[in-house]
Short mmCIF file of C-alpha atoms and ligand atoms in Angstrom, two decimals:
data_model
loop_
_atom_site.label_atom_id
_atom_site.label_comp_id
_atom_site.label_asym_id
_atom_site.label_seq_id
_atom_site.Cartn_x
_atom_site.Cartn_y
_atom_site.Cartn_z
CA MET A 16 -31.28 2.08 18.47
CA SER A 17 -30.26 -1.83 17.75
CA ASN A 18 -32.79 -3.69 15.97
CA PRO A 19 -32.46 -7.36 16.80
CA ASN A 20 -33.58 -7.96 13.19
CA HIS A 21 -30.69 -6.20 11.93
CA PRO A 22 -27.78 -6.81 13.89
CA PRO A 23 -24.54 -4.03 13.21
CA ALA A 24 -22.89 -5.43 10.18
CA VAL A 25 -19.23 -6.30 10.97
CA GLY A 26 -17.06 -4.03 11.32
CA VAL A 27 -19.28 -0.81 10.87
CA LEU A 28 -18.83 -0.14 14.56
CA GLU A 29 -21.39 2.87 15.66
CA GLN A 30 -20.00 5.56 16.09
CA GLY A 31 -18.94 6.55 19.66
CA PRO A 32 -17.42 8.52 22.53
CA GLU A 33 -14.76 11.12 21.49
CA LEU A 34 -11.72 9.80 21.46
CA ILE A 35 -8.69 11.80 21.44
CA PHE A 36 -5.47 10.52 20.12
CA PRO A 37 -1.90 10.97 21.70
CA PRO A 38 -0.12 13.89 20.90
CA GLY A 39 2.07 14.49 18.03
CA PHE A 40 0.32 11.92 16.34
CA LEU A 41 1.36 11.96 12.50
CA TRP A 42 -2.00 12.68 10.69
CA GLY A 43 -1.54 12.04 7.13
CA ALA A 44 -2.77 11.24 3.40
CA ALA A 45 -0.94 9.24 1.10
CA THR A 46 -0.80 8.94 -2.96
CA ALA A 47 1.59 7.25 -5.21
CA ALA A 48 3.41 8.10 -8.25
CA TYR A 49 2.17 6.21 -10.63
CA GLN A 50 -0.97 6.78 -9.93
CA ILE A 51 -1.46 10.60 -9.86
CA GLU A 52 1.75 12.21 -11.63
CA GLY A 53 0.66 11.57 -15.06
CA ALA A 54 3.91 13.74 -17.28
CA ALA A 55 4.45 9.91 -18.53
CA THR A 56 6.74 10.98 -20.80
CA GLU A 57 8.32 14.52 -19.79
CA GLY A 58 11.42 15.60 -17.63
CA GLY A 59 13.27 13.02 -18.68
CA ARG A 60 10.61 9.92 -17.38
CA THR A 61 10.93 6.54 -19.56
CA PRO A 62 8.52 3.61 -19.10
CA SER A 63 8.39 1.63 -16.16
CA ILE A 64 6.59 -1.65 -16.37
CA TRP A 65 2.97 0.34 -15.41
CA ASP A 66 3.17 2.22 -18.53
CA THR A 67 3.89 -1.26 -20.39
CA PHE A 68 1.18 -3.09 -19.12
CA SER A 69 -1.44 -0.41 -19.02
CA HIS A 70 -0.80 0.30 -22.57
CA THR A 71 -0.91 -3.61 -23.83
CA GLU A 72 -4.79 -4.36 -24.67
CA GLY A 73 -6.70 -5.99 -21.82
CA ARG A 74 -4.88 -5.63 -18.84
CA VAL A 75 -6.35 -2.47 -17.37
CA VAL A 76 -10.55 -1.44 -16.90
CA ASN A 77 -11.57 0.64 -20.40
CA GLY A 78 -7.98 0.57 -21.71
CA HIS A 79 -7.03 3.51 -18.61
CA THR A 80 -3.59 4.46 -18.50
CA GLY A 81 -1.56 6.70 -16.33
CA ASP A 82 -0.15 8.98 -18.67
CA VAL A 83 -1.80 12.15 -17.45
CA ALA A 84 -3.74 10.64 -14.23
CA CYS A 85 -4.31 14.10 -11.82
CA ASP A 86 -1.64 15.75 -13.84
CA HIS A 87 -0.18 16.18 -9.99
CA TYR A 88 3.36 16.67 -11.68
CA HIS A 89 2.22 20.12 -13.76
CA ARG A 90 -0.55 21.29 -10.60
CA MET A 91 1.32 19.96 -7.78
CA PRO A 92 1.77 23.33 -6.18
CA ASP A 93 -2.25 23.98 -6.16
CA ASP A 94 -1.77 20.04 -4.75
CA VAL A 95 0.70 20.91 -1.80
CA ARG A 96 -2.15 24.18 -0.97
CA MET A 97 -4.71 22.01 -0.68
CA MET A 98 -3.24 19.44 1.62
CA ALA A 99 -2.40 22.72 3.41
CA ASP A 100 -6.01 23.87 3.32
CA LEU A 101 -6.87 20.46 4.55
CA GLY A 102 -4.89 20.93 7.40
CA LEU A 103 -2.48 17.52 6.95
CA ARG A 104 0.65 16.84 9.38
CA SER A 105 2.17 14.39 6.73
CA TYR A 106 1.85 13.88 3.37
CA ARG A 107 2.56 9.77 1.72
CA PHE A 108 4.13 10.08 -1.83
CA SER A 109 6.33 8.07 -3.55
CA VAL A 110 9.11 8.70 -6.38
CA ALA A 111 8.73 6.99 -9.86
CA TRP A 112 12.37 5.21 -9.91
CA PRO A 113 11.73 5.55 -14.37
CA ARG A 114 11.59 9.70 -13.48
CA VAL A 115 14.89 9.91 -11.37
CA GLN A 116 17.28 7.06 -12.87
CA PRO A 117 15.20 6.40 -16.50
CA GLY A 118 16.61 3.37 -17.50
CA GLY A 119 17.30 1.97 -13.49
CA SER A 120 20.70 2.30 -13.93
CA GLY A 121 23.34 4.86 -14.14
CA PRO A 122 23.61 8.46 -12.90
CA ALA A 123 20.01 10.73 -11.98
CA ASN A 124 17.77 12.50 -14.12
CA ALA A 125 18.07 15.98 -12.77
CA GLU A 126 15.13 17.32 -13.67
CA GLY A 127 13.14 14.51 -12.45
CA LEU A 128 14.66 14.77 -8.81
CA ASP A 129 13.77 18.20 -9.06
CA PHE A 130 10.10 17.49 -9.29
CA TYR A 131 10.80 15.95 -5.90
CA ARG A 132 13.08 18.77 -4.48
CA ARG A 133 10.33 21.29 -5.64
CA LEU A 134 7.64 18.93 -3.80
CA VAL A 135 9.74 18.34 -0.87
CA ASP A 136 10.49 22.06 -0.30
CA GLU A 137 6.70 23.11 -1.23
CA LEU A 138 5.63 20.62 1.90
CA LEU A 139 7.53 21.75 4.06
CA ASN A 140 7.11 25.86 3.68
CA HIS A 141 3.50 24.66 4.53
CA GLY A 142 4.62 22.48 7.59
CA ILE A 143 3.48 19.37 6.24
CA GLU A 144 5.99 16.94 7.14
CA PRO A 145 7.37 14.76 4.08
CA TRP A 146 6.67 11.02 4.17
CA LEU A 147 8.97 9.27 0.89
CA THR A 148 7.98 5.63 -0.65
CA LEU A 149 10.96 4.53 -2.34
CA TYR A 150 9.15 2.11 -4.73
CA HIS A 151 5.08 2.03 -5.40
CA TRP A 152 5.06 -0.63 -8.33
CA ASP A 153 6.94 1.56 -11.25
CA LEU A 154 10.14 -0.26 -11.66
CA PRO A 155 12.03 0.76 -14.80
CA GLN A 156 10.70 -0.94 -17.84
CA PRO A 157 14.79 -2.17 -18.57
CA LEU A 158 14.94 -3.95 -15.21
CA GLU A 159 11.96 -6.24 -16.08
CA ASP A 160 13.48 -7.05 -19.48
CA ALA A 161 16.74 -7.80 -17.65
CA GLY A 162 14.62 -10.56 -15.46
CA GLY A 163 12.38 -8.29 -13.49
CA TRP A 164 12.22 -8.61 -9.54
CA PRO A 165 12.65 -12.86 -9.78
CA ALA A 166 16.34 -11.46 -10.59
CA ARG A 167 18.49 -10.91 -7.97
CA ASP A 168 19.96 -7.90 -9.53
CA THR A 169 17.49 -5.97 -9.53
CA ALA A 170 17.82 -6.21 -5.28
CA GLY A 171 21.33 -4.18 -6.03
CA ARG A 172 19.97 -1.78 -8.52
CA PHE A 173 17.70 -0.66 -5.90
CA ALA A 174 20.11 0.14 -3.26
CA ASP A 175 21.82 2.25 -6.07
CA TYR A 176 18.46 4.07 -6.18
CA ALA A 177 18.06 4.88 -2.89
CA GLN A 178 21.23 6.02 -2.43
CA LEU A 179 21.03 8.66 -5.37
CA VAL A 180 17.40 9.17 -3.94
CA ALA A 181 19.13 9.91 -0.44
CA ASP A 182 22.03 12.29 -1.70
CA ALA A 183 19.65 14.03 -3.43
CA LEU A 184 16.38 14.50 -0.42
CA GLY A 185 18.05 13.00 2.34
CA ASP A 186 18.84 16.80 4.01
CA ARG A 187 15.02 17.30 3.85
CA VAL A 188 12.73 13.97 4.19
CA THR A 189 13.26 12.31 7.93
CA TYR A 190 10.66 9.58 7.07
CA TRP A 191 11.51 6.83 4.25
CA THR A 192 10.12 3.78 3.15
CA THR A 193 11.38 1.41 1.27
CA LEU A 194 8.84 -0.38 -0.31
CA ASN A 195 5.02 -0.37 -0.97
CA GLU A 196 3.31 -3.71 -0.45
CA PRO A 197 5.90 -5.98 -2.25
CA TRP A 198 3.25 -9.12 -1.77
CA CYS A 199 1.43 -7.06 -4.39
CA SER A 200 4.51 -6.71 -6.34
CA ALA A 201 5.22 -10.05 -5.86
CA PHE A 202 2.09 -12.23 -6.41
CA LEU A 203 0.03 -9.90 -8.35
CA GLY A 204 2.87 -9.23 -10.91
CA TYR A 205 4.38 -12.62 -11.26
CA GLY A 206 1.86 -14.64 -9.50
CA SER A 207 -1.71 -14.10 -11.04
CA GLY A 208 -0.79 -11.43 -13.15
CA ALA A 209 -3.31 -9.10 -12.42
CA HIS A 210 -0.76 -6.27 -11.68
CA ALA A 211 2.40 -5.22 -14.15
CA PRO A 212 4.29 -6.77 -15.80
CA GLY A 213 1.53 -9.13 -16.01
CA ARG A 214 3.83 -12.69 -15.74
CA SER A 215 2.42 -15.79 -13.76
CA ASP A 216 4.79 -18.10 -12.38
CA GLY A 217 4.44 -19.20 -8.67
CA ALA A 218 8.45 -19.49 -8.37
CA ASP A 219 9.20 -16.11 -10.06
CA ALA A 220 6.16 -14.84 -7.44
CA VAL A 221 8.15 -16.03 -4.47
CA ARG A 222 11.44 -15.15 -5.74
CA ALA A 223 10.07 -11.79 -6.93
CA GLY A 224 9.17 -11.25 -3.61
CA HIS A 225 12.75 -12.66 -1.76
CA HIS A 226 14.27 -10.24 -3.94
CA LEU A 227 12.29 -7.51 -2.94
CA MET A 228 12.71 -7.70 1.00
CA LEU A 229 16.67 -7.94 -0.11
CA GLY A 230 16.25 -4.73 -1.84
CA HIS A 231 14.90 -3.40 0.88
CA GLY A 232 17.71 -4.84 3.35
CA LEU A 233 20.35 -2.97 0.77
CA ALA A 234 18.58 0.02 0.72
CA VAL A 235 17.68 0.28 4.50
CA GLN A 236 21.70 0.50 4.89
CA ALA A 237 22.74 2.33 2.38
CA LEU A 238 20.11 5.16 4.03
CA ARG A 239 21.61 4.45 6.84
CA ALA A 240 25.16 4.96 6.26
CA SER A 241 24.25 8.11 4.40
CA ARG A 242 21.41 10.10 6.16
CA PRO A 243 21.83 8.28 10.04
CA SER A 244 18.97 10.47 11.82
CA ALA A 245 16.37 8.91 9.25
CA GLN A 246 13.78 7.02 10.09
CA LEU A 247 13.44 4.47 7.87
CA GLY A 248 10.39 1.43 7.33
CA VAL A 249 8.94 -0.32 5.20
CA THR A 250 5.29 -0.79 4.23
CA VAL A 251 3.94 -3.96 4.20
CA ASN A 252 0.29 -4.68 3.35
CA LEU A 253 -1.48 -7.13 5.95
CA TYR A 254 -4.87 -9.29 6.41
CA PRO A 255 -6.03 -10.92 9.01
CA VAL A 256 -7.26 -14.35 7.87
CA THR A 257 -10.02 -16.03 9.72
CA PRO A 258 -11.53 -19.82 9.05
CA ALA A 259 -15.22 -20.51 7.88
CA SER A 260 -15.25 -22.75 10.02
CA ASP A 261 -14.26 -24.63 13.01
CA ASP A 262 -13.15 -27.33 10.68
CA PRO A 263 -9.35 -28.13 11.17
CA ALA A 264 -9.45 -27.92 7.19
CA ASP A 265 -10.65 -24.78 7.15
CA ALA A 266 -8.07 -23.31 9.96
CA ASP A 267 -5.33 -25.12 7.41
CA ALA A 268 -6.29 -23.18 5.12
CA ALA A 269 -6.00 -20.24 6.88
CA ARG A 270 -2.59 -20.77 8.36
CA ARG A 271 -1.71 -21.52 4.16
CA ILE A 272 -2.87 -17.95 3.60
CA ASP A 273 -1.21 -16.39 6.47
CA GLY A 274 1.27 -17.80 5.53
CA LEU A 275 1.66 -16.09 1.76
CA ALA A 276 -0.24 -13.07 2.94
CA ASN A 277 1.46 -11.91 6.27
CA ARG A 278 3.78 -13.81 7.73
CA PHE A 279 5.75 -14.12 4.42
CA PHE A 280 7.09 -10.90 4.29
CA LEU A 281 6.87 -10.05 8.44
CA ASP A 282 9.04 -13.14 9.64
CA PRO A 283 12.26 -12.37 7.28
CA LEU A 284 11.95 -8.47 7.47
CA LEU A 285 11.41 -8.81 11.30
CA ARG A 286 12.72 -12.77 12.16
CA GLY A 287 14.83 -12.72 9.76
CA SER A 288 13.96 -16.33 8.32
CA TYR A 289 11.37 -17.62 6.50
CA PRO A 290 8.44 -19.87 8.70
CA ALA A 291 8.58 -23.64 8.11
CA ASP A 292 5.88 -24.47 7.95
CA LEU A 293 5.48 -21.38 4.87
CA VAL A 294 8.50 -23.10 2.91
CA ALA A 295 6.77 -26.62 3.39
CA ASP A 296 3.85 -25.41 2.15
CA LEU A 297 5.56 -24.15 -1.08
CA LYS A 298 7.44 -27.19 -1.60
CA GLN A 299 5.85 -27.72 -4.96
CA VAL A 300 6.36 -24.68 -6.47
CA THR A 301 10.09 -23.83 -5.06
CA ASP A 302 12.83 -24.83 -3.13
CA PHE A 303 14.01 -21.57 -1.98
CA GLY A 304 17.20 -22.12 -3.86
CA HIS A 305 17.60 -18.24 -4.32
CA VAL A 306 18.01 -17.59 -0.90
CA GLN A 307 21.58 -17.06 -0.21
CA ASP A 308 23.76 -17.23 2.69
CA GLY A 309 23.43 -13.67 4.43
CA ASP A 310 20.03 -12.48 2.44
CA LEU A 311 17.59 -13.02 5.83
CA THR A 312 20.50 -11.68 7.90
CA THR A 313 20.22 -8.50 4.96
CA ILE A 314 16.44 -8.70 5.17
CA ALA A 315 16.48 -8.40 8.33
CA THR A 316 18.54 -5.18 8.88
CA PRO A 317 17.27 -3.07 11.66
CA MET A 318 14.50 -0.47 11.21
CA ASP A 319 12.84 1.99 12.68
CA LEU A 320 9.07 1.46 12.05
CA VAL A 321 7.07 -0.57 10.42
CA GLY A 322 4.30 0.89 8.39
CA ILE A 323 1.30 -0.82 7.34
CA ASN A 324 -1.77 -0.62 4.90
CA TYR A 325 -5.10 -2.54 6.34
CA TYR A 326 -7.88 -2.31 3.54
CA SER A 327 -10.01 -5.98 5.00
CA ARG A 328 -9.82 -9.40 6.10
CA HIS A 329 -9.80 -12.71 4.18
CA VAL A 330 -12.36 -15.41 5.26
CA VAL A 331 -11.04 -18.87 3.76
CA ALA A 332 -11.99 -22.34 3.60
CA ALA A 333 -10.40 -25.37 2.39
CA PRO A 334 -10.86 -26.77 -1.07
CA VAL A 335 -14.28 -28.40 -2.24
CA GLU A 336 -13.19 -32.24 -2.02
CA GLY A 337 -12.89 -33.80 -5.12
CA ALA A 338 -12.69 -30.79 -7.22
CA GLN A 339 -10.66 -31.39 -9.94
CA GLN A 340 -7.48 -29.41 -9.50
CA GLU A 341 -5.41 -27.82 -11.71
CA PRO A 342 -1.66 -27.52 -11.52
CA TYR A 343 0.08 -24.90 -9.92
CA TRP A 344 1.76 -24.08 -13.15
CA ARG A 345 -1.56 -24.15 -15.00
CA ALA A 346 -3.19 -22.28 -12.91
CA PRO A 347 -2.11 -18.45 -12.39
CA SER A 348 -2.66 -17.55 -8.87
CA CYS A 349 -1.12 -15.04 -6.65
CA TRP A 350 -1.66 -17.59 -4.03
CA PRO A 351 1.47 -20.23 -5.33
CA GLY A 352 0.95 -23.70 -3.56
CA SER A 353 -2.40 -22.71 -2.06
CA GLN A 354 -4.50 -21.87 -5.04
CA ASP A 355 -7.13 -23.87 -4.23
CA VAL A 356 -7.96 -22.56 -1.46
CA ARG A 357 -11.80 -20.70 -1.13
CA PHE A 358 -12.06 -17.38 -0.60
CA VAL A 359 -15.67 -16.90 1.64
CA THR A 360 -17.44 -13.99 1.91
CA ARG A 361 -20.00 -13.59 4.72
CA GLY A 362 -22.99 -10.97 2.72
CA VAL A 363 -21.28 -8.42 5.41
CA PRO A 364 -21.30 -4.54 3.49
CA VAL A 365 -18.04 -4.46 1.23
CA THR A 366 -16.83 -1.31 -0.43
CA ASP A 367 -17.03 -0.75 -4.29
CA MET A 368 -13.77 -3.00 -4.37
CA ASN A 369 -16.11 -6.02 -3.26
CA TRP A 370 -13.93 -5.85 -0.16
CA GLU A 371 -15.61 -6.32 3.12
CA ILE A 372 -15.51 -3.20 5.27
CA ASP A 373 -14.05 -5.14 8.91
CA ALA A 374 -12.90 -2.19 11.25
CA PRO A 375 -12.19 -4.62 14.27
CA GLY A 376 -9.44 -6.37 11.22
CA LEU A 377 -7.57 -3.41 12.13
CA VAL A 378 -7.33 -3.85 15.92
CA GLU A 379 -6.40 -7.11 15.56
CA THR A 380 -4.08 -6.49 12.66
CA LEU A 381 -2.42 -3.99 14.72
CA ARG A 382 -2.02 -6.29 18.00
CA ARG A 383 -0.64 -8.89 15.79
CA VAL A 384 2.66 -6.80 14.65
CA HIS A 385 2.92 -4.99 18.17
CA GLU A 386 2.74 -8.54 20.27
CA GLU A 387 4.50 -11.30 17.91
CA TYR A 388 6.55 -9.86 16.21
CA THR A 389 8.65 -6.01 17.24
CA ASP A 390 8.17 -3.02 19.67
CA LEU A 391 8.73 -0.84 16.51
CA PRO A 392 6.47 2.24 16.55
CA LEU A 393 4.03 1.44 14.11
CA TYR A 394 2.16 3.08 11.03
CA VAL A 395 -1.02 3.01 9.63
CA THR A 396 0.46 3.89 6.05
CA GLU A 397 -2.90 3.58 4.08
CA ASN A 398 -6.41 3.10 4.78
CA GLY A 399 -9.04 3.62 3.36
CA SER A 400 -12.44 2.81 0.31
CA ALA A 401 -13.89 3.19 -2.41
CA PHE A 402 -17.32 3.67 -2.99
CA VAL A 403 -19.36 5.38 -6.04
CA ASP A 404 -19.42 9.07 -5.45
CA GLU A 405 -21.89 11.42 -7.04
CA VAL A 406 -21.28 15.97 -7.47
CA VAL A 407 -24.90 17.06 -7.00
CA ASP A 408 -24.75 20.63 -6.70
CA GLY A 409 -20.90 20.93 -6.83
CA LYS A 410 -20.58 18.35 -3.89
CA VAL A 411 -19.45 14.94 -3.09
CA ASP A 412 -20.66 14.25 -0.13
CA ASP A 413 -19.36 10.53 0.69
CA ALA A 414 -21.02 9.63 3.85
CA ASP A 415 -19.83 5.82 3.20
CA ARG A 416 -16.46 6.60 3.30
CA LEU A 417 -15.90 9.30 6.06
CA ALA A 418 -17.88 6.09 8.19
CA TYR A 419 -15.42 4.10 7.44
CA PHE A 420 -12.57 6.21 8.40
CA ASP A 421 -14.49 7.13 11.09
CA ALA A 422 -14.85 3.05 11.97
CA HIS A 423 -11.14 2.55 11.07
CA LEU A 424 -9.93 5.39 13.79
CA ARG A 425 -12.07 4.07 16.19
CA ALA A 426 -10.56 0.88 15.36
CA ALA A 427 -6.31 2.66 15.20
CA HIS A 428 -7.41 4.66 19.07
CA GLU A 429 -8.45 0.91 20.40
CA ALA A 430 -5.59 -0.45 19.43
CA ILE A 431 -3.12 2.16 20.96
CA THR A 432 -5.65 1.50 24.53
CA ALA A 433 -4.26 -1.89 23.93
CA GLY A 434 -0.73 -0.81 24.15
CA VAL A 435 0.37 -1.09 20.51
CA PRO A 436 2.83 2.17 19.42
CA LEU A 437 0.80 3.56 16.70
CA ARG A 438 2.42 6.91 15.89
CA GLY A 439 0.32 8.19 12.61
CA TYR A 440 -1.95 7.48 10.09
CA PHE A 441 -2.84 8.19 6.34
CA ALA A 442 -5.75 7.90 4.54
CA TRP A 443 -5.68 6.39 1.59
CA SER A 444 -6.21 8.91 -0.53
CA LEU A 445 -5.47 12.10 -0.85
CA MET A 446 -7.81 12.34 -4.19
CA ASP A 447 -9.14 9.95 -6.78
CA ASN A 448 -5.96 8.68 -8.82
CA PHE A 449 -5.98 5.23 -10.88
CA GLU A 450 -6.48 2.76 -9.45
CA TRP A 451 -3.89 0.14 -11.08
CA ALA A 452 -5.67 -2.86 -12.68
CA TRP A 453 -9.46 -0.74 -12.55
CA GLY A 454 -8.21 2.50 -13.73
CA TYR A 455 -9.98 5.10 -12.88
CA THR A 456 -13.52 3.31 -12.13
CA LYS A 457 -13.03 3.00 -8.87
CA ARG A 458 -12.56 5.66 -6.31
CA PHE A 459 -10.77 6.29 -2.98
CA GLY A 460 -10.12 9.76 -3.14
CA MET A 461 -10.91 12.49 0.06
CA VAL A 462 -10.74 15.13 -3.20
CA TRP A 463 -12.80 14.07 -6.17
CA ILE A 464 -11.03 14.91 -9.68
CA ASP A 465 -13.14 14.89 -12.70
CA TYR A 466 -10.97 13.66 -15.32
CA ASP A 467 -11.98 15.87 -18.23
CA THR A 468 -11.51 19.33 -16.11
CA GLN A 469 -9.04 17.83 -13.39
CA ILE A 470 -11.34 20.22 -11.68
CA ARG A 471 -10.36 19.14 -7.38
CA ILE A 472 -13.57 19.11 -4.94
CA PRO A 473 -13.07 17.90 -1.45
CA LYS A 474 -15.47 15.86 -0.24
CA SER A 475 -17.32 15.68 3.08
CA SER A 476 -14.56 12.83 4.30
CA ALA A 477 -12.00 15.45 3.99
CA ARG A 478 -14.01 18.19 5.75
CA TRP A 479 -14.65 15.63 8.20
CA TYR A 480 -10.90 14.69 8.28
CA ALA A 481 -9.74 17.90 8.79
CA GLU A 482 -11.93 18.54 12.00
CA VAL A 483 -10.09 14.75 12.94
CA ILE A 484 -6.57 16.57 12.32
CA ARG A 485 -7.55 19.49 13.90
CA ARG A 486 -9.27 18.22 17.50
CA ASN A 487 -6.48 15.69 17.15
CA GLY A 488 -9.40 12.85 17.44
CA LEU A 489 -12.66 11.81 17.05
CA ALA A 490 -15.58 13.86 18.32
CA GLY A 491 -18.65 12.33 20.20
CA GLN A 492 -22.04 11.37 19.44
C1 FCB B 511 -3.31 -0.24 -2.39
C2 FCB B 511 -2.02 0.46 -2.91
C3 FCB B 511 -2.80 1.55 -3.09
C4 FCB B 511 -4.36 1.65 -3.88
C5 FCB B 511 -4.39 1.22 -2.28
C6 FCB B 511 -6.37 0.89 -2.91
O1 FCB B 511 -3.05 -2.20 -2.34
O2 FCB B 511 -0.86 0.56 -2.27
O3 FCB B 511 -1.71 2.28 -4.45
O4 FCB B 511 -4.46 1.28 -4.85
O5 FCB B 511 -4.64 -0.37 -2.74
#
């Protein structure tokens, strides 16, 4: 019953009718290497930028590191059995570059590749489709020392690494995504410095974004040449960006943030060009002199699918007039050139990350990519929420997370009904894990991890998701 004094919060859709997804819809869950594997110095693995960053005082909450994480490296067969118990049809994982090519160049490390070979075989034996991400943020430290993603050469190194993984796993992996969320690698890694390698320079962030996409294009070409039947794509994190009011100044702030968050990546990858207004917005930051002839054609190398990670919406307002503005180089920001735009909160329910819950934003995002950019099949490669969980009598009843998934799956179904070729959905995350700068203080998992004992407890949301997968949809209420 709706109460006029308490209208439903934005995005918390009330549970509705039974919704069945198209046949063959790919139901999965996702993780990333550094967040779960541990075994940071085993099997020939050498440090990535995240090892260096997490071991640097003050970078990660409580000084947490991924040294042990969920110990997945040692518990992999049990973890795959757990996935099978939950009925997962697909599992999205990432390969740790410093595990399979320790210094970031040169020959493969057979022991590292072997871990992923065993993982893939284990998945296939359980009827679970492997979905491989090549880069989920763990750049080998020597490549950072040589300049990192702001250096052009890193793109070529990435393509070589992609080739090496394709040679080892190409016969048994169909789905490949090159990068996970290049916005985070570029703008949190080199802009605000909140993520590894923790550098803060707007021009470097823009260069990093370009070279990440160049590396993607080169990797797609290498993979295509050696594995013609593979399904290739990239994962971007997208946000609807909404102005806080009708004021044209707020609309302009939204245009700017949309440019940096979404169009910076969508336009080169799917149209082969940078948006003119974005280039103009970044005039004080960079002249785009790092873009060479042919780069944009490489970046727009045809793909087979687009992966979208969706968590929330940005609501923004124009800078406050008269406020003292820092020049961009003195204001570390993940929004170079637009660091004075204000991010507004609407007072709607949020997750433990303080991210507003906004399921309709997923419909908007999927429709936009399909209607404005591409007919390619789309996949939600991540969607999920952190909440404070509690173990009571050996059980974790995560009703908030379950409601979040339910609302977003209803949104995904609405997008399909509106004509979006959405082919699959991956919950973030299979299990609680190392949440980057937040360490282990934020839990996104459908499975609880006790970090002292490494005991795994499927939460209510995991049981519920297993039922969603079994019926290929949502039960009616
Ligand atoms: C995404 C990352 C993923 C996880 C979720 C919460 O940005 O791709 O590794 O941290 O956010």
